């Protein structure tokens, strides 16, 4: 890697960057997965949405549209975020992201009605959307052990995905949702304060690769401010640079991540309901888990724990190990091979899921663990593949396109899954999911056969 005698400094730079992106990534997904928990509360608390000229009744459909707008910005904002990060640097955008998410939950805590709630969710989506291009660019240009950086980054995201909803649900058992939203804003504020004090060189890995021991990451590449010294400055340049990206192997990578996003959203959106129907276990009253002295009020009003949510959270938590293994393997094998193996496994799992799950609780837990493992194992592979098929100066733009595909286009996976479950059944859904994974596998095979020289 050309680190030579400065290995200690490089390792320190790696650690500083990885610590920051782990913190921020965990926050992003903690807030992302806490929002659906609040939706159940809003369904019971509000009767209508007053839009001034019209009043819309509160239903799952209207709340779905309202929350969907925030999630749409989460994906659609990745592209402008990717453009911006190439101009201003990753650290500044990560700090802005954390402050924006904290502000959105403060606004949520102060919301008197669902119109303000919707505004708060839009603020969250806009703020969170810039994180992935900023954080992944920072790893790809600043961390020499890139695969390991992607692995730890993914682990932190999975911790947020797995434990964030449970923290929110636990707090909501005892406190009003306004207070809970306000409390949840505090970690992002603290993280933003820590991020402003972080000290690292954003272009260290690029400088080491280009200049070895003679390169100085703080000089011409960044000007000492973390900028890449490249990127796009006009719409015409955006079109030109985008054509440059898609003229090569990145076009196949972009198609691949779209199928990955469709599979991810398609399987995660309705899996809790599907698990509930397979397990067939009634919700457990919280009072049954507490000492008698702590139980108060009517048993009929006591909160309950849905077992399928614990299985679902466990599935997401297993993804921590998938992220770690996938990230480590990106430093040891061609990323295209990992993509082929990972998505091939996801295709097989989709076909086998329902038959295996219906064999009993043990097989169900086993197939869920495999799904969680491979669902997140593929992420470090395609993240690292983006870096290999794009120039460093356009890395932010490339990750902007990547997460436009994963979260923007991929968001259609939930709608597709819902439609299939309405007109057909879960067997048809998993067959379509297998098709998504198979398409990604074939794209991985195509990339592997092309074996272009990394950018």
Short mmCIF file of C-alpha atoms in Angstrom, two decimals:
data_model
loop_
_atom_site.label_atom_id
_atom_site.label_comp_id
_atom_site.label_asym_id
_atom_site.label_seq_id
_atom_site.Cartn_x
_atom_site.Cartn_y
_atom_site.Cartn_z
CA UNK A 1 0.00 0.00 0.00
CA UNK A 2 3.02 2.25 0.00
CA UNK A 3 2.63 3.34 3.64
CA UNK A 4 6.27 2.77 4.49
CA UNK A 5 7.44 4.55 7.60
CA UNK A 6 4.23 6.52 8.01
CA UNK A 7 2.12 3.49 8.85
CA UNK A 8 1.28 4.91 12.26
CA UNK A 9 -0.02 8.16 10.76
CA UNK A 10 -1.99 6.32 8.08
CA UNK A 11 -3.57 4.04 10.67
CA UNK A 12 -4.47 7.03 12.79
CA UNK A 13 -6.09 8.69 9.78
CA UNK A 14 -7.97 5.49 8.98
CA UNK A 15 -9.22 5.19 12.53
CA UNK A 16 -10.40 8.79 12.67
CA UNK A 17 -12.34 8.48 9.43
CA UNK A 18 -13.86 5.09 10.26
CA UNK A 19 -14.93 6.29 13.71
CA UNK A 20 -16.74 9.28 12.19
CA UNK A 21 -18.52 7.37 9.43
CA UNK A 22 -19.55 4.59 11.82
CA UNK A 23 -21.11 7.13 14.16
CA UNK A 24 -22.92 9.00 11.40
CA UNK A 25 -24.06 5.87 9.53
CA UNK A 26 -25.52 4.37 12.69
CA UNK A 27 -27.43 7.61 13.31
CA UNK A 28 -28.87 7.74 9.80
CA UNK A 29 -30.36 4.26 10.00
CA UNK A 30 -31.48 4.66 13.61
CA UNK A 31 -33.68 7.57 12.56
CA UNK A 32 -34.75 5.90 9.31
CA UNK A 33 -36.12 2.84 11.10
CA UNK A 34 -37.61 4.76 14.04
CA UNK A 35 -40.03 6.65 11.79
CA UNK A 36 -42.31 3.62 11.10
CA UNK A 37 -42.61 3.15 14.87
CA UNK A 38 -44.05 6.66 15.18
CA UNK A 39 -46.50 6.02 12.33
CA UNK A 40 -48.45 3.56 14.51
CA UNK A 41 -48.77 6.27 17.16
CA UNK A 42 -49.93 8.91 14.67
CA UNK A 43 -52.61 6.59 13.31
CA UNK A 44 -54.24 6.51 16.72
CA UNK A 45 -53.67 10.13 17.74
CA UNK A 46 -54.70 12.10 14.65
CA UNK A 47 -58.00 11.94 12.79
CA UNK A 48 -57.28 14.20 9.81
CA UNK A 49 -54.61 16.19 7.99
CA UNK A 50 -55.65 19.82 7.54
CA UNK A 51 -54.13 21.09 4.28
CA UNK A 52 -55.94 24.43 4.40
CA UNK A 53 -57.96 24.04 1.22
CA UNK A 54 -58.86 20.44 2.03
CA UNK A 55 -58.90 17.99 4.92
CA UNK A 56 -57.58 14.48 4.37
CA UNK A 57 -58.58 11.68 6.74
CA UNK A 58 -55.75 9.87 8.47
CA UNK A 59 -55.41 6.36 7.06
CA UNK A 60 -52.55 4.01 6.42
CA UNK A 61 -52.64 5.21 2.82
CA UNK A 62 -52.41 8.93 3.62
CA UNK A 63 -49.70 8.39 6.24
CA UNK A 64 -47.92 6.14 3.78
CA UNK A 65 -47.80 8.95 1.24
CA UNK A 66 -46.74 11.45 3.90
CA UNK A 67 -43.85 9.35 5.20
CA UNK A 68 -43.03 8.20 1.69
CA UNK A 69 -42.18 11.77 0.69
CA UNK A 70 -39.45 11.88 3.34
CA UNK A 71 -38.09 8.49 2.32
CA UNK A 72 -38.17 9.56 -1.33
CA UNK A 73 -35.95 12.55 -0.55
CA UNK A 74 -33.63 10.18 1.30
CA UNK A 75 -32.93 8.49 -2.03
CA UNK A 76 -33.40 11.32 -4.52
CA UNK A 77 -31.17 13.71 -2.58
CA UNK A 78 -28.20 11.35 -2.90
CA UNK A 79 -27.35 12.58 -6.40
CA UNK A 80 -27.15 16.32 -5.58
CA UNK A 81 -25.39 15.29 -2.37
CA UNK A 82 -22.83 13.41 -4.44
CA UNK A 83 -22.29 16.44 -6.64
CA UNK A 84 -21.90 18.71 -3.62
CA UNK A 85 -19.48 16.49 -1.74
CA UNK A 86 -16.98 16.59 -4.60
CA UNK A 87 -16.93 20.39 -4.21
CA UNK A 88 -17.00 20.99 -0.44
CA UNK A 89 -15.60 17.76 1.01
CA UNK A 90 -17.13 14.96 3.07
CA UNK A 91 -16.65 16.22 6.61
CA UNK A 92 -18.70 19.37 6.10
CA UNK A 93 -21.61 17.45 4.60
CA UNK A 94 -21.54 14.82 7.36
CA UNK A 95 -21.73 17.55 10.02
CA UNK A 96 -24.59 19.20 8.10
CA UNK A 97 -26.35 15.84 7.84
CA UNK A 98 -26.15 15.23 11.60
CA UNK A 99 -27.32 18.74 12.43
CA UNK A 100 -30.17 18.47 9.91
CA UNK A 101 -31.38 15.16 11.32
CA UNK A 102 -31.24 16.52 14.86
CA UNK A 103 -33.18 19.59 13.76
CA UNK A 104 -35.80 17.46 12.03
CA UNK A 105 -36.48 15.50 15.22
CA UNK A 106 -36.62 18.70 17.27
CA UNK A 107 -39.23 19.93 14.80
CA UNK A 108 -40.99 16.58 15.11
CA UNK A 109 -41.04 16.96 18.90
CA UNK A 110 -42.69 20.38 18.54
CA UNK A 111 -45.21 19.29 15.88
CA UNK A 112 -48.82 20.25 16.76
CA UNK A 113 -50.27 18.52 13.71
CA UNK A 114 -49.42 16.17 10.85
CA UNK A 115 -48.60 18.98 8.43
CA UNK A 116 -45.64 19.94 10.63
CA UNK A 117 -44.83 16.24 11.06
CA UNK A 118 -44.66 15.93 7.27
CA UNK A 119 -42.37 18.96 7.10
CA UNK A 120 -40.12 17.42 9.76
CA UNK A 121 -39.89 14.19 7.74
CA UNK A 122 -38.99 16.13 4.60
CA UNK A 123 -36.21 17.88 6.52
CA UNK A 124 -34.98 14.50 7.75
CA UNK A 125 -35.00 13.01 4.23
CA UNK A 126 -33.11 15.97 2.76
CA UNK A 127 -30.51 15.96 5.55
CA UNK A 128 -30.01 12.18 5.59
CA UNK A 129 -29.76 11.93 1.80
CA UNK A 130 -26.30 13.50 1.66
CA UNK A 131 -24.75 11.02 4.08
CA UNK A 132 -24.08 8.00 1.85
CA UNK A 133 -22.24 9.86 -0.93
CA UNK A 134 -20.29 11.84 1.68
CA UNK A 135 -19.44 8.92 3.95
CA UNK A 136 -18.61 6.44 1.21
CA UNK A 137 -16.51 8.97 -0.70
CA UNK A 138 -14.60 9.63 2.51
CA UNK A 139 -13.84 5.93 2.98
CA UNK A 140 -12.89 5.42 -0.67
CA UNK A 141 -10.49 8.37 -0.81
CA UNK A 142 -9.23 8.56 2.77
CA UNK A 143 -8.99 5.00 4.12
CA UNK A 144 -6.19 2.78 2.80
CA UNK A 145 -7.76 -0.41 4.20
CA UNK A 146 -10.84 0.38 2.13
CA UNK A 147 -12.61 -2.97 2.50
CA UNK A 148 -12.19 -2.96 6.27
CA UNK A 149 -13.51 0.61 6.36
CA UNK A 150 -16.58 -0.41 4.38
CA UNK A 151 -17.08 -3.37 6.71
CA UNK A 152 -17.07 -1.33 9.92
CA UNK A 153 -19.18 1.34 8.24
CA UNK A 154 -21.78 -1.29 7.37
CA UNK A 155 -21.69 -2.81 10.85
CA UNK A 156 -22.54 0.57 12.38
CA UNK A 157 -25.43 0.97 9.96
CA UNK A 158 -26.78 -2.44 10.90
CA UNK A 159 -26.54 -1.61 14.59
CA UNK A 160 -28.70 1.43 13.91
CA UNK A 161 -31.10 -0.64 11.80
CA UNK A 162 -31.37 -3.41 14.38
CA UNK A 163 -31.45 -1.52 17.66
CA UNK A 164 -32.82 1.93 16.74
CA UNK A 165 -36.45 0.78 16.37
CA UNK A 166 -36.31 -1.12 19.65
CA UNK A 167 -34.95 1.88 21.51
CA UNK A 168 -37.77 4.00 20.09
CA UNK A 169 -40.42 1.41 20.88
CA UNK A 170 -39.09 0.98 24.41
CA UNK A 171 -39.17 4.73 25.10
CA UNK A 172 -42.69 4.97 23.68
CA UNK A 173 -43.89 2.44 26.24
CA UNK A 174 -43.25 5.01 28.96
CA UNK A 175 -43.19 8.49 27.37
CA UNK A 176 -45.23 10.65 24.97
CA UNK A 177 -44.04 10.52 21.37
CA UNK A 178 -43.19 14.25 21.34
CA UNK A 179 -40.77 13.75 24.23
CA UNK A 180 -39.29 10.64 22.64
CA UNK A 181 -38.66 12.52 19.38
CA UNK A 182 -36.92 15.28 21.32
CA UNK A 183 -34.76 12.78 23.20
CA UNK A 184 -33.80 11.09 19.93
CA UNK A 185 -32.51 14.43 18.60
CA UNK A 186 -29.81 14.55 21.28
CA UNK A 187 -27.50 11.79 19.95
CA UNK A 188 -27.27 13.48 16.53
CA UNK A 189 -26.44 16.81 18.16
CA UNK A 190 -23.69 15.16 20.19
CA UNK A 191 -22.40 13.35 17.10
CA UNK A 192 -22.28 16.63 15.15
CA UNK A 193 -20.24 18.22 17.93
CA UNK A 194 -17.77 15.31 17.83
CA UNK A 195 -17.62 15.42 14.02
CA UNK A 196 -16.56 19.07 14.01
CA UNK A 197 -13.56 18.13 16.17
CA UNK A 198 -12.49 15.15 14.04
CA UNK A 199 -9.07 15.57 12.44
CA UNK A 200 -8.10 13.58 9.35
CA UNK A 201 -7.01 13.87 5.72
CA UNK A 202 -9.84 13.09 3.31
CA UNK A 203 -7.56 12.26 0.35
CA UNK A 204 -4.92 10.22 2.19
CA UNK A 205 -5.55 6.93 0.38
CA UNK A 206 -5.60 8.59 -3.06
CA UNK A 207 -2.34 10.42 -2.30
CA UNK A 208 -0.69 7.22 -1.05
CA UNK A 209 -1.78 5.28 -4.13
CA UNK A 210 -0.67 7.99 -6.57
CA UNK A 211 2.49 9.23 -4.92
CA UNK A 212 3.49 6.59 -2.39
CA UNK A 213 5.72 8.03 0.27
CA UNK A 214 6.38 11.09 -1.81
CA UNK A 215 2.75 12.15 -2.01
CA UNK A 216 1.34 14.73 0.35
CA UNK A 217 -2.37 14.37 0.84
CA UNK A 218 -2.64 17.84 2.21
CA UNK A 219 -1.27 19.61 -0.84
CA UNK A 220 -2.62 19.90 -4.35
CA UNK A 221 -5.31 17.24 -4.12
CA UNK A 222 -7.32 18.89 -1.45
CA UNK A 223 -5.84 22.25 -0.63
CA UNK A 224 -6.00 21.24 3.02
CA UNK A 225 -9.80 21.59 3.22
CA UNK A 226 -10.88 18.09 2.28
CA UNK A 227 -12.05 18.99 -1.20
CA UNK A 228 -11.28 16.69 -4.04
CA UNK A 229 -10.20 19.44 -6.38
CA UNK A 230 -12.57 18.01 -9.01
CA UNK A 231 -16.28 17.34 -9.29
CA UNK A 232 -18.76 19.34 -11.37
CA UNK A 233 -19.38 23.08 -11.43
CA UNK A 234 -22.21 23.42 -13.96
CA UNK A 235 -25.12 21.51 -15.44
CA UNK A 236 -23.22 21.04 -18.69
CA UNK A 237 -20.29 19.59 -16.77
CA UNK A 238 -22.68 17.36 -14.79
CA UNK A 239 -24.04 15.94 -18.05
CA UNK A 240 -20.53 15.52 -19.44
CA UNK A 241 -19.13 13.83 -16.35
CA UNK A 242 -22.22 11.62 -16.00
CA UNK A 243 -21.77 10.46 -19.60
CA UNK A 244 -18.15 9.73 -18.77
CA UNK A 245 -19.18 7.63 -15.76
CA UNK A 246 -21.85 5.65 -17.59
CA UNK A 247 -19.75 5.09 -20.71
CA UNK A 248 -17.77 2.43 -18.86
CA UNK A 249 -18.38 -0.35 -16.39
CA UNK A 250 -20.18 1.96 -13.96
CA UNK A 251 -23.35 1.63 -16.07
CA UNK A 252 -23.45 -2.07 -15.19
CA UNK A 253 -22.68 -1.30 -11.54
CA UNK A 254 -25.56 1.20 -11.46
CA UNK A 255 -27.97 -1.37 -12.90
CA UNK A 256 -26.73 -3.87 -10.34
CA UNK A 257 -27.33 -1.58 -7.36
CA UNK A 258 -30.84 -0.81 -8.62
CA UNK A 259 -31.69 -4.51 -8.48
CA UNK A 260 -30.05 -4.67 -5.05
CA UNK A 261 -32.26 -1.82 -3.84
CA UNK A 262 -35.40 -3.42 -5.30
CA UNK A 263 -34.60 -6.68 -3.48
CA UNK A 264 -33.76 -4.88 -0.22
CA UNK A 265 -36.90 -2.74 -0.05
CA UNK A 266 -39.06 -5.50 -1.46
CA UNK A 267 -38.06 -8.02 1.17
CA UNK A 268 -37.81 -5.69 4.20
CA UNK A 269 -41.02 -3.68 3.74
CA UNK A 270 -43.48 -6.51 4.36
CA UNK A 271 -41.30 -9.18 5.95
CA UNK A 272 -42.52 -8.45 9.53
CA UNK A 273 -46.11 -9.16 8.48
CA UNK A 274 -45.05 -12.28 6.60
CA UNK A 275 -43.08 -13.50 9.61
CA UNK A 276 -46.12 -12.97 11.82
CA UNK A 277 -48.28 -15.13 9.60
CA UNK A 278 -45.64 -17.89 9.44
CA UNK A 279 -44.82 -17.97 13.16
CA UNK A 280 -48.42 -17.77 14.29
CA UNK A 281 -47.55 -16.58 17.82
CA UNK A 282 -49.84 -14.13 19.59
CA UNK A 283 -48.37 -10.85 20.91
CA UNK A 284 -46.99 -11.15 24.45
CA UNK A 285 -48.29 -8.63 27.04
CA UNK A 286 -45.50 -6.60 28.60
CA UNK A 287 -47.11 -7.31 31.99
CA UNK A 288 -46.24 -11.00 31.58
CA UNK A 289 -42.54 -10.09 31.44
CA UNK A 290 -42.51 -7.75 34.46
CA UNK A 291 -42.74 -8.36 38.22
CA UNK A 292 -46.28 -7.98 39.51
CA UNK A 293 -45.33 -4.88 41.50
CA UNK A 294 -44.40 -3.00 38.35
CA UNK A 295 -47.65 -3.78 36.53
CA UNK A 296 -50.37 -1.15 36.80
CA UNK A 297 -53.57 -0.28 35.01
CA UNK A 298 -55.97 -2.46 33.09
CA UNK A 299 -54.58 -5.60 31.54
CA UNK A 300 -56.61 -4.87 28.47
CA UNK A 301 -54.72 -1.60 28.01
CA UNK A 302 -51.28 -3.04 28.67
CA UNK A 303 -48.77 -2.76 25.81
CA UNK A 304 -47.76 -5.92 23.99
CA UNK A 305 -44.59 -7.15 22.32
CA UNK A 306 -44.92 -8.55 18.80
CA UNK A 307 -42.64 -11.58 18.53
CA UNK A 308 -42.20 -11.21 14.78
CA UNK A 309 -40.59 -7.80 15.32
CA UNK A 310 -37.92 -9.43 17.48
CA UNK A 311 -37.27 -12.03 14.79
CA UNK A 312 -37.10 -9.25 12.20
CA UNK A 313 -34.69 -7.21 14.32
CA UNK A 314 -32.60 -10.32 14.86
CA UNK A 315 -32.44 -10.83 11.10
CA UNK A 316 -31.20 -7.26 10.66
CA UNK A 317 -28.68 -7.68 13.47
CA UNK A 318 -27.20 -10.77 11.81
CA UNK A 319 -26.42 -8.40 8.96
CA UNK A 320 -23.64 -7.00 11.15
CA UNK A 321 -21.66 -10.19 10.55
CA UNK A 322 -22.51 -10.13 6.85
CA UNK A 323 -21.19 -6.58 6.56
CA UNK A 324 -17.99 -7.49 8.37
CA UNK A 325 -17.31 -10.62 6.31
CA UNK A 326 -18.14 -8.87 3.05
CA UNK A 327 -15.91 -5.91 3.88
CA UNK A 328 -12.98 -8.11 4.83
CA UNK A 329 -13.36 -10.17 1.66
CA UNK A 330 -13.23 -7.08 -0.56
CA UNK A 331 -9.57 -6.73 0.46
CA UNK A 332 -8.87 -10.36 -0.51
CA UNK A 333 -10.90 -11.25 -3.61
CA UNK A 334 -12.19 -9.49 -6.70
CA UNK A 335 -15.32 -7.60 -5.75
CA UNK A 336 -17.13 -8.97 -8.82
CA UNK A 337 -16.70 -12.51 -7.46
CA UNK A 338 -18.23 -11.47 -4.16
CA UNK A 339 -21.16 -9.88 -5.99
CA UNK A 340 -21.83 -13.05 -7.98
CA UNK A 341 -21.64 -15.25 -4.88
CA UNK A 342 -23.69 -12.92 -2.68
CA UNK A 343 -26.56 -12.24 -5.07
CA UNK A 344 -26.57 -15.85 -6.21
CA UNK A 345 -27.11 -16.84 -2.58
CA UNK A 346 -29.91 -14.27 -2.23
CA UNK A 347 -31.68 -15.73 -5.27
CA UNK A 348 -31.55 -19.22 -3.77
CA UNK A 349 -32.69 -17.93 -0.36
CA UNK A 350 -35.69 -16.17 -1.91
CA UNK A 351 -36.82 -19.38 -3.59
CA UNK A 352 -36.25 -21.47 -0.45
CA UNK A 353 -37.54 -18.99 2.13
CA UNK A 354 -41.21 -19.97 2.42
CA UNK A 355 -40.74 -23.75 2.07
CA UNK A 356 -38.02 -23.72 4.74
CA UNK A 357 -39.85 -21.27 7.03
CA UNK A 358 -42.94 -23.48 7.06
CA UNK A 359 -40.93 -26.41 8.44
CA UNK A 360 -40.92 -24.92 11.94
CA UNK A 361 -39.42 -22.25 14.17
CA UNK A 362 -35.86 -23.61 13.95
CA UNK A 363 -35.70 -23.68 10.13
CA UNK A 364 -37.45 -20.30 10.05
CA UNK A 365 -34.77 -18.73 12.25
CA UNK A 366 -32.04 -20.38 10.19
CA UNK A 367 -33.33 -19.08 6.84
CA UNK A 368 -33.87 -15.63 8.38
CA UNK A 369 -30.26 -15.63 9.59
CA UNK A 370 -29.03 -16.55 6.11
CA UNK A 371 -31.17 -13.83 4.55
CA UNK A 372 -29.87 -11.22 6.98
CA UNK A 373 -26.27 -12.31 6.45
CA UNK A 374 -26.26 -12.22 2.64
CA UNK A 375 -28.60 -9.22 2.36
CA UNK A 376 -25.92 -7.07 3.96
CA UNK A 377 -22.82 -8.99 2.89
CA UNK A 378 -23.28 -7.78 -0.68
CA UNK A 379 -23.21 -4.11 0.32
CA UNK A 380 -19.43 -3.74 0.90
CA UNK A 381 -18.83 -5.53 -2.40
CA UNK A 382 -20.87 -3.14 -4.52
CA UNK A 383 -19.65 -0.13 -2.54
CA UNK A 384 -16.04 -1.12 -3.21
CA UNK A 385 -16.88 -1.94 -6.84
CA UNK A 386 -18.12 1.62 -7.36
CA UNK A 387 -14.72 2.88 -6.22
CA UNK A 388 -12.94 0.56 -8.65
CA UNK A 389 -14.98 1.66 -11.65
CA UNK A 390 -14.84 5.43 -11.07
CA UNK A 391 -12.11 8.10 -10.87
CA UNK A 392 -11.37 9.56 -7.43
CA UNK A 393 -12.32 13.08 -8.50
CA UNK A 394 -15.87 11.93 -9.31
CA UNK A 395 -16.26 9.54 -6.41
CA UNK A 396 -18.94 11.64 -4.71
CA UNK A 397 -20.96 11.89 -7.92
CA UNK A 398 -20.62 8.15 -8.47
CA UNK A 399 -21.87 7.36 -4.95
CA UNK A 400 -24.66 9.89 -5.47
CA UNK A 401 -25.81 7.91 -8.49
CA UNK A 402 -25.29 4.67 -6.56
CA UNK A 403 -27.63 5.62 -3.74
CA UNK A 404 -30.09 7.20 -6.13
CA UNK A 405 -30.29 3.66 -7.50
CA UNK A 406 -30.29 1.87 -4.14
CA UNK A 407 -32.71 4.09 -2.20
CA UNK A 408 -34.42 6.09 -4.97
CA UNK A 409 -35.19 3.52 -7.65
CA UNK A 410 -34.94 0.77 -5.02
CA UNK A 411 -37.79 2.37 -3.07
CA UNK A 412 -40.11 1.02 -5.77
CA UNK A 413 -39.40 -2.42 -4.32
CA UNK A 414 -41.81 -1.76 -1.48
CA UNK A 415 -44.57 -0.68 -3.87
CA UNK A 416 -43.92 -3.69 -6.10
CA UNK A 417 -44.04 -6.01 -3.11
CA UNK A 418 -47.28 -4.48 -1.86
CA UNK A 419 -48.91 -4.81 -5.28
CA UNK A 420 -47.84 -8.44 -5.64
CA UNK A 421 -49.17 -9.32 -2.19
CA UNK A 422 -52.47 -7.64 -3.12
CA UNK A 423 -53.03 -9.36 -6.45
CA UNK A 424 -51.16 -12.62 -5.79
CA UNK A 425 -49.43 -14.08 -2.73
CA UNK A 426 -46.14 -14.32 -0.84
CA UNK A 427 -44.91 -17.15 -3.10
CA UNK A 428 -45.14 -14.84 -6.10
CA UNK A 429 -43.38 -12.09 -4.14
CA UNK A 430 -40.37 -14.26 -3.31
CA UNK A 431 -40.23 -15.46 -6.92
CA UNK A 432 -39.96 -11.83 -8.09
CA UNK A 433 -37.33 -11.14 -5.43
CA UNK A 434 -35.36 -14.12 -6.71
CA UNK A 435 -35.56 -12.57 -10.16
CA UNK A 436 -34.08 -9.30 -8.86
CA UNK A 437 -31.19 -11.19 -7.26
CA UNK A 438 -30.65 -13.32 -10.36
CA UNK A 439 -30.45 -10.18 -12.52
CA UNK A 440 -27.82 -8.71 -10.17
CA UNK A 441 -25.90 -11.99 -10.32
CA UNK A 442 -25.83 -11.92 -14.13
CA UNK A 443 -24.59 -8.32 -14.07
CA UNK A 444 -21.85 -9.41 -11.68
CA UNK A 445 -20.85 -12.19 -14.06
CA UNK A 446 -20.71 -9.66 -16.92
CA UNK A 447 -18.43 -7.38 -14.91
CA UNK A 448 -16.22 -10.30 -13.96
CA UNK A 449 -15.80 -11.34 -17.59
CA UNK A 450 -14.99 -7.81 -18.71
CA UNK A 451 -12.26 -7.41 -16.03
CA UNK A 452 -11.55 -3.77 -16.87
CA UNK A 453 -8.57 -1.99 -15.42
CA UNK A 454 -9.69 -0.26 -12.19
CA UNK A 455 -10.02 3.51 -12.50
#
